[in-house]
Amino acid sequence: MPSSGHRLRDVEHHPLLTGDDSYDSAASSPAEADAADRVWFIRDGCGMICAVLTWLLVVYADFVVTFVMLLPSKDFWYSVVNGVVFNCLAVLALSSHLRTMLTDPGAVPKGNATKEYMESLQLKPGEVIYKCPKCCCVKPERAHHCSICKRCIRKMDHHCPWVNNCVGEKNQRFFVLFTMYIALASVHALVLCGLQFIACVRGQWTECSDFSPPVTVILLIFLCLEGLLFFTFTAVMFGTQIHSICNDETSTEPGRWSQQTPRFSETLPSAAE
């Protein structure tokens, strides 16, 4: 959780931009600006690696469940039912992950803190507005600046490297679905691993898998470890997100109704001035 000092610096007093002032991010061509508006993707090395790793781990789990445990099974309906359920959960999890990663989380337009824009807001004299000095935008209430996305995000909860994006106002529902589907798929995989171990021990590791016993053991153990880690992480995140939604809070603003952090702001001059 960021300290109050960090939040003060995030919205400290800076002069407004004028029409003649230059802004670095606005120096790009109109075509690049239009593309940035249509496509949302964070070019962060760590986040992209984590996102790819997430997909690879889900694909690995699907491979072990399908080709190591279900296809060699002699029970046809056991294989069909569990295969359909697990693959549906995997597809839903990956699609939710993709939507979370490629959806604008609620970014505030950069560089809109100009005098012309202030006048268009038709604010009353003395009315308080907030400005982010890092992306030079008019900062809405409950928006926070993300140093990785380099944007202010409305109702920003946190930046998650596993989805290579911030979790905010517009993509939180996809993140909640992603954590739920991964948690359910992890539980399903753990149950199947337990049943597979029992079947292999009873059959003395003969005809329980198309792979050799050592390879089967290694694949199942790694899947169990993956399932435990994924379930623990996603279950905690799912519970945290549901709690935040029910209390209308985010992790960046716990207890926001009981404690208000003082902040510097821009104010419009009164008529007397």
Protein backbone atom coordinates (compact mmCIF):
# COMPACT_ATOMS: atom_id res chain seq x y z
CA MET A 1 0.00 0.00 0.00
CA PRO A 2 1.49 3.37 -0.98
CA SER A 3 2.25 5.78 1.80
CA SER A 4 0.43 9.08 2.23
CA GLY A 5 3.63 10.88 1.24
CA HIS A 6 3.60 9.10 -2.10
CA ARG A 7 0.01 10.18 -2.71
CA LEU A 8 0.91 13.76 -1.86
CA ARG A 9 3.74 13.80 -4.38
CA ASP A 10 1.51 12.19 -6.95
CA VAL A 11 -0.81 15.19 -6.99
CA GLU A 12 1.49 17.98 -5.89
CA HIS A 13 0.93 21.53 -7.19
CA HIS A 14 2.18 22.23 -10.73
CA PRO A 15 1.26 25.07 -13.09
CA LEU A 16 -1.33 24.26 -15.71
CA LEU A 17 -0.23 23.65 -19.27
CA THR A 18 -0.98 26.41 -21.73
CA GLY A 19 -1.77 26.08 -25.38
CA ASP A 20 1.84 26.95 -26.26
CA ASP A 21 3.41 24.43 -23.88
CA SER A 22 4.89 21.27 -25.35
CA TYR A 23 4.16 17.80 -24.05
CA ASP A 24 6.43 14.87 -24.88
CA SER A 25 3.77 12.17 -25.24
CA ALA A 26 1.77 14.41 -27.55
CA ALA A 27 4.68 14.69 -29.96
CA SER A 28 3.79 11.38 -31.59
CA SER A 29 2.01 11.31 -34.92
CA PRO A 30 -1.82 11.30 -35.10
CA ALA A 31 -1.72 7.75 -36.49
CA GLU A 32 0.20 6.56 -33.42
CA ALA A 33 -2.21 8.36 -31.12
CA ASP A 34 -5.22 6.76 -32.84
CA ALA A 35 -3.58 3.33 -32.58
CA ALA A 36 -2.95 3.87 -28.88
CA ASP A 37 -6.64 4.67 -28.40
CA ARG A 38 -7.81 1.56 -30.30
CA VAL A 39 -5.33 -0.98 -28.89
CA TRP A 40 -4.36 -1.28 -25.24
CA PHE A 41 -1.19 -3.24 -24.56
CA ILE A 42 1.50 -2.48 -21.98
CA ARG A 43 5.02 -2.92 -23.34
CA ASP A 44 6.61 -4.04 -20.08
CA GLY A 45 9.25 -6.77 -20.30
CA CYS A 46 8.50 -8.34 -16.92
CA GLY A 47 4.75 -8.22 -17.51
CA MET A 48 4.98 -9.80 -20.96
CA ILE A 49 7.17 -12.62 -19.61
CA CYS A 50 4.73 -13.27 -16.76
CA ALA A 51 1.75 -13.23 -19.14
CA VAL A 52 3.41 -15.72 -21.51
CA LEU A 53 4.42 -17.89 -18.54
CA THR A 54 0.81 -17.92 -17.35
CA TRP A 55 -0.37 -19.23 -20.71
CA LEU A 56 2.38 -21.86 -20.83
CA LEU A 57 1.49 -23.14 -17.35
CA VAL A 58 -2.19 -23.43 -18.25
CA VAL A 59 -1.29 -25.25 -21.48
CA TYR A 60 1.01 -27.57 -19.52
CA ALA A 61 -1.76 -28.38 -17.05
CA ASP A 62 -4.15 -29.10 -19.92
CA PHE A 63 -1.56 -31.38 -21.54
CA VAL A 64 -1.01 -33.42 -18.38
CA VAL A 65 -4.71 -33.70 -17.60
CA THR A 66 -5.64 -34.70 -21.15
CA PHE A 67 -2.75 -36.89 -22.32
CA VAL A 68 -1.39 -38.31 -19.06
CA MET A 69 -4.55 -38.85 -17.02
CA LEU A 70 -7.72 -38.88 -19.14
CA LEU A 71 -6.92 -40.40 -22.54
CA PRO A 72 -5.24 -43.54 -21.07
CA SER A 73 -8.24 -44.10 -18.76
CA LYS A 74 -10.44 -47.09 -19.56
CA ASP A 75 -13.53 -45.28 -18.22
CA PHE A 76 -14.91 -43.47 -21.29
CA TRP A 77 -17.40 -41.20 -19.54
CA TYR A 78 -14.90 -40.35 -16.80
CA SER A 79 -12.50 -39.12 -19.48
CA VAL A 80 -15.14 -37.25 -21.49
CA VAL A 81 -16.80 -35.45 -18.58
CA ASN A 82 -13.57 -34.42 -16.86
CA GLY A 83 -11.95 -33.49 -20.17
CA VAL A 84 -14.84 -31.22 -21.16
CA VAL A 85 -15.00 -29.58 -17.73
CA PHE A 86 -11.27 -28.94 -17.42
CA ASN A 87 -10.83 -27.69 -20.98
CA CYS A 88 -13.81 -25.36 -20.62
CA LEU A 89 -12.28 -23.90 -17.46
CA ALA A 90 -8.91 -23.53 -19.19
CA VAL A 91 -10.41 -21.78 -22.23
CA LEU A 92 -12.51 -19.46 -20.05
CA ALA A 93 -9.46 -18.64 -17.90
CA LEU A 94 -7.28 -17.81 -20.90
CA SER A 95 -9.99 -15.75 -22.57
CA SER A 96 -10.53 -13.80 -19.33
CA HIS A 97 -6.77 -13.31 -19.04
CA LEU A 98 -6.66 -11.97 -22.60
CA ARG A 99 -9.55 -9.59 -21.96
CA THR A 100 -7.91 -8.35 -18.76
CA MET A 101 -4.59 -7.76 -20.51
CA LEU A 102 -5.95 -6.04 -23.64
CA THR A 103 -8.74 -3.95 -22.07
CA ASP A 104 -8.15 -0.33 -21.15
CA PRO A 105 -8.44 -0.42 -17.33
CA GLY A 106 -9.80 3.13 -17.23
CA ALA A 107 -6.88 5.31 -18.30
CA VAL A 108 -7.29 9.08 -18.09
CA PRO A 109 -6.26 10.90 -21.31
CA LYS A 110 -2.73 12.30 -21.11
CA GLY A 111 -1.96 16.00 -21.24
CA ASN A 112 -5.53 17.27 -20.99
CA ALA A 113 -4.76 19.66 -18.10
CA THR A 114 -4.77 22.74 -20.31
CA LYS A 115 -6.45 26.07 -19.62
CA GLU A 116 -8.73 25.51 -22.58
CA TYR A 117 -9.89 22.18 -21.16
CA MET A 118 -10.42 23.77 -17.74
CA GLU A 119 -12.65 26.39 -19.29
CA SER A 120 -14.64 23.72 -21.12
CA LEU A 121 -15.43 22.03 -17.79
CA GLN A 122 -17.38 25.15 -16.72
CA LEU A 123 -16.34 24.76 -13.10
CA LYS A 124 -17.66 27.11 -10.48
CA PRO A 125 -15.25 29.68 -8.93
CA GLY A 126 -13.24 28.06 -6.15
CA GLU A 127 -14.21 24.51 -7.18
CA VAL A 128 -11.36 22.04 -6.56
CA ILE A 129 -9.83 19.89 -9.30
CA TYR A 130 -6.81 17.60 -9.15
CA LYS A 131 -3.94 17.32 -11.58
CA CYS A 132 -1.35 14.56 -11.98
CA PRO A 133 2.11 16.08 -12.55
CA LYS A 134 3.42 12.85 -14.12
CA CYS A 135 1.04 12.52 -17.06
CA CYS A 136 -0.29 16.10 -16.97
CA CYS A 137 -3.95 15.15 -16.83
CA VAL A 138 -6.96 16.29 -14.87
CA LYS A 139 -7.17 13.58 -12.23
CA PRO A 140 -10.68 12.25 -11.49
CA GLU A 141 -11.65 11.28 -7.98
CA ARG A 142 -10.28 7.83 -6.97
CA ALA A 143 -7.83 7.75 -9.89
CA HIS A 144 -4.20 6.78 -9.22
CA HIS A 145 -1.07 7.00 -11.31
CA CYS A 146 0.62 3.74 -12.36
CA SER A 147 4.34 4.05 -12.90
CA ILE A 148 4.37 1.00 -15.21
CA CYS A 149 1.41 1.94 -17.40
CA LYS A 150 2.52 5.60 -17.13
CA ARG A 151 -1.12 6.64 -16.92
CA CYS A 152 -3.64 7.61 -14.28
CA ILE A 153 -6.16 4.77 -13.89
CA ARG A 154 -9.71 5.22 -12.63
CA LYS A 155 -10.40 3.10 -9.53
CA MET A 156 -6.98 1.49 -9.86
CA ASP A 157 -6.71 -1.56 -7.61
CA HIS A 158 -3.17 -2.68 -8.45
CA HIS A 159 -0.85 -3.43 -11.35
CA CYS A 160 -0.67 -7.18 -11.89
CA PRO A 161 2.36 -8.44 -13.87
CA TRP A 162 0.63 -11.79 -14.48
CA VAL A 163 -1.92 -10.05 -16.70
CA ASN A 164 0.55 -7.34 -17.81
CA ASN A 165 -1.93 -4.60 -16.98
CA CYS A 166 -3.49 -2.56 -14.23
CA VAL A 167 -6.69 -3.81 -12.65
CA GLY A 168 -9.06 -0.88 -12.74
CA GLU A 169 -12.57 0.33 -13.40
CA LYS A 170 -13.05 -1.20 -16.86
CA ASN A 171 -11.28 -4.58 -16.59
CA GLN A 172 -11.74 -5.63 -12.98
CA ARG A 173 -14.62 -7.96 -13.87
CA PHE A 174 -12.38 -9.84 -16.31
CA PHE A 175 -9.65 -10.16 -13.66
CA VAL A 176 -12.17 -11.53 -11.14
CA LEU A 177 -13.34 -14.11 -13.69
CA PHE A 178 -9.73 -15.03 -14.49
CA THR A 179 -8.89 -15.72 -10.84
CA MET A 180 -12.11 -17.68 -10.35
CA TYR A 181 -11.59 -19.92 -13.39
CA ILE A 182 -7.94 -20.57 -12.52
CA ALA A 183 -8.86 -21.45 -8.93
CA LEU A 184 -11.56 -23.89 -10.11
CA ALA A 185 -9.25 -25.44 -12.71
CA SER A 186 -6.52 -25.84 -10.07
CA VAL A 187 -8.88 -27.67 -7.70
CA HIS A 188 -10.06 -29.89 -10.54
CA ALA A 189 -6.48 -30.71 -11.54
CA LEU A 190 -5.51 -31.51 -7.94
CA VAL A 191 -8.47 -33.89 -7.56
CA LEU A 192 -7.60 -35.63 -10.83
CA CYS A 193 -3.96 -35.93 -9.74
CA GLY A 194 -5.01 -37.58 -6.48
CA LEU A 195 -7.24 -40.06 -8.30
CA GLN A 196 -4.49 -40.79 -10.83
CA PHE A 197 -1.92 -41.49 -8.10
CA ILE A 198 -4.35 -43.89 -6.41
CA ALA A 199 -5.09 -45.68 -9.70
CA CYS A 200 -1.40 -45.98 -10.57
CA VAL A 201 -0.44 -47.32 -7.14
CA ARG A 202 -3.23 -49.89 -7.22
CA GLY A 203 -2.23 -50.98 -10.73
CA GLN A 204 1.47 -50.98 -9.78
CA TRP A 205 2.10 -48.27 -12.40
CA THR A 206 1.13 -50.50 -15.29
CA GLU A 207 -1.28 -49.25 -17.97
CA CYS A 208 -2.19 -46.13 -15.94
CA SER A 209 -0.40 -43.85 -18.41
CA ASP A 210 1.10 -43.92 -21.87
CA PHE A 211 4.32 -42.51 -20.36
CA SER A 212 6.89 -44.39 -18.33
CA PRO A 213 6.35 -44.44 -14.53
CA PRO A 214 9.23 -41.99 -13.76
CA VAL A 215 8.01 -39.49 -16.36
CA THR A 216 4.42 -39.86 -15.15
CA VAL A 217 5.44 -39.23 -11.55
CA ILE A 218 7.44 -36.13 -12.48
CA LEU A 219 4.59 -34.70 -14.58
CA LEU A 220 2.01 -35.32 -11.86
CA ILE A 221 4.17 -33.90 -9.07
CA PHE A 222 4.88 -30.74 -11.05
CA LEU A 223 1.17 -30.38 -11.84
CA CYS A 224 0.33 -30.78 -8.13
CA LEU A 225 2.81 -28.06 -7.18
CA GLU A 226 1.49 -25.80 -9.91
CA GLY A 227 -2.11 -26.43 -8.86
CA LEU A 228 -1.37 -25.66 -5.20
CA LEU A 229 0.47 -22.43 -6.02
CA PHE A 230 -2.11 -21.26 -8.55
CA PHE A 231 -5.03 -22.12 -6.28
CA THR A 232 -3.51 -20.32 -3.28
CA PHE A 233 -2.70 -17.19 -5.29
CA THR A 234 -5.93 -16.95 -7.28
CA ALA A 235 -8.20 -17.88 -4.37
CA VAL A 236 -6.69 -15.13 -2.23
CA MET A 237 -6.91 -12.62 -5.09
CA PHE A 238 -10.50 -13.62 -5.85
CA GLY A 239 -11.52 -13.19 -2.21
CA THR A 240 -9.72 -9.84 -2.02
CA GLN A 241 -11.39 -8.57 -5.19
CA ILE A 242 -14.86 -9.65 -4.06
CA HIS A 243 -14.29 -7.95 -0.69
CA SER A 244 -13.15 -4.76 -2.43
CA ILE A 245 -16.16 -4.77 -4.76
CA CYS A 246 -18.62 -5.33 -1.91
CA ASN A 247 -17.06 -2.48 0.09
CA ASP A 248 -16.53 -0.22 -2.95
CA GLU A 249 -12.82 0.07 -2.19
CA THR A 250 -9.54 -0.68 -3.90
CA SER A 251 -6.20 -1.80 -2.47
CA THR A 252 -4.82 1.70 -3.06
CA GLU A 253 -7.48 3.33 -0.88
CA PRO A 254 -8.37 1.10 2.10
CA GLY A 255 -10.66 2.80 4.58
CA ARG A 256 -11.19 5.71 2.23
CA TRP A 257 -14.48 6.64 3.88
CA SER A 258 -12.97 6.80 7.37
CA GLN A 259 -9.71 8.56 6.51
CA GLN A 260 -9.29 11.26 3.90
CA THR A 261 -5.73 12.06 2.85
CA PRO A 262 -5.12 15.80 2.34
CA ARG A 263 -4.03 16.62 -1.19
CA PHE A 264 -2.78 19.66 -3.05
CA SER A 265 -4.98 20.80 -5.90
CA GLU A 266 -5.58 23.26 -8.64
CA THR A 267 -8.38 25.78 -8.04
CA LEU A 268 -10.07 28.18 -10.32
CA PRO A 269 -9.77 31.83 -9.30
CA SER A 270 -12.81 33.44 -7.81
CA ALA A 271 -14.72 36.17 -9.60
CA ALA A 272 -13.26 38.77 -7.27
CA GLU A 273 -9.76 37.85 -8.45
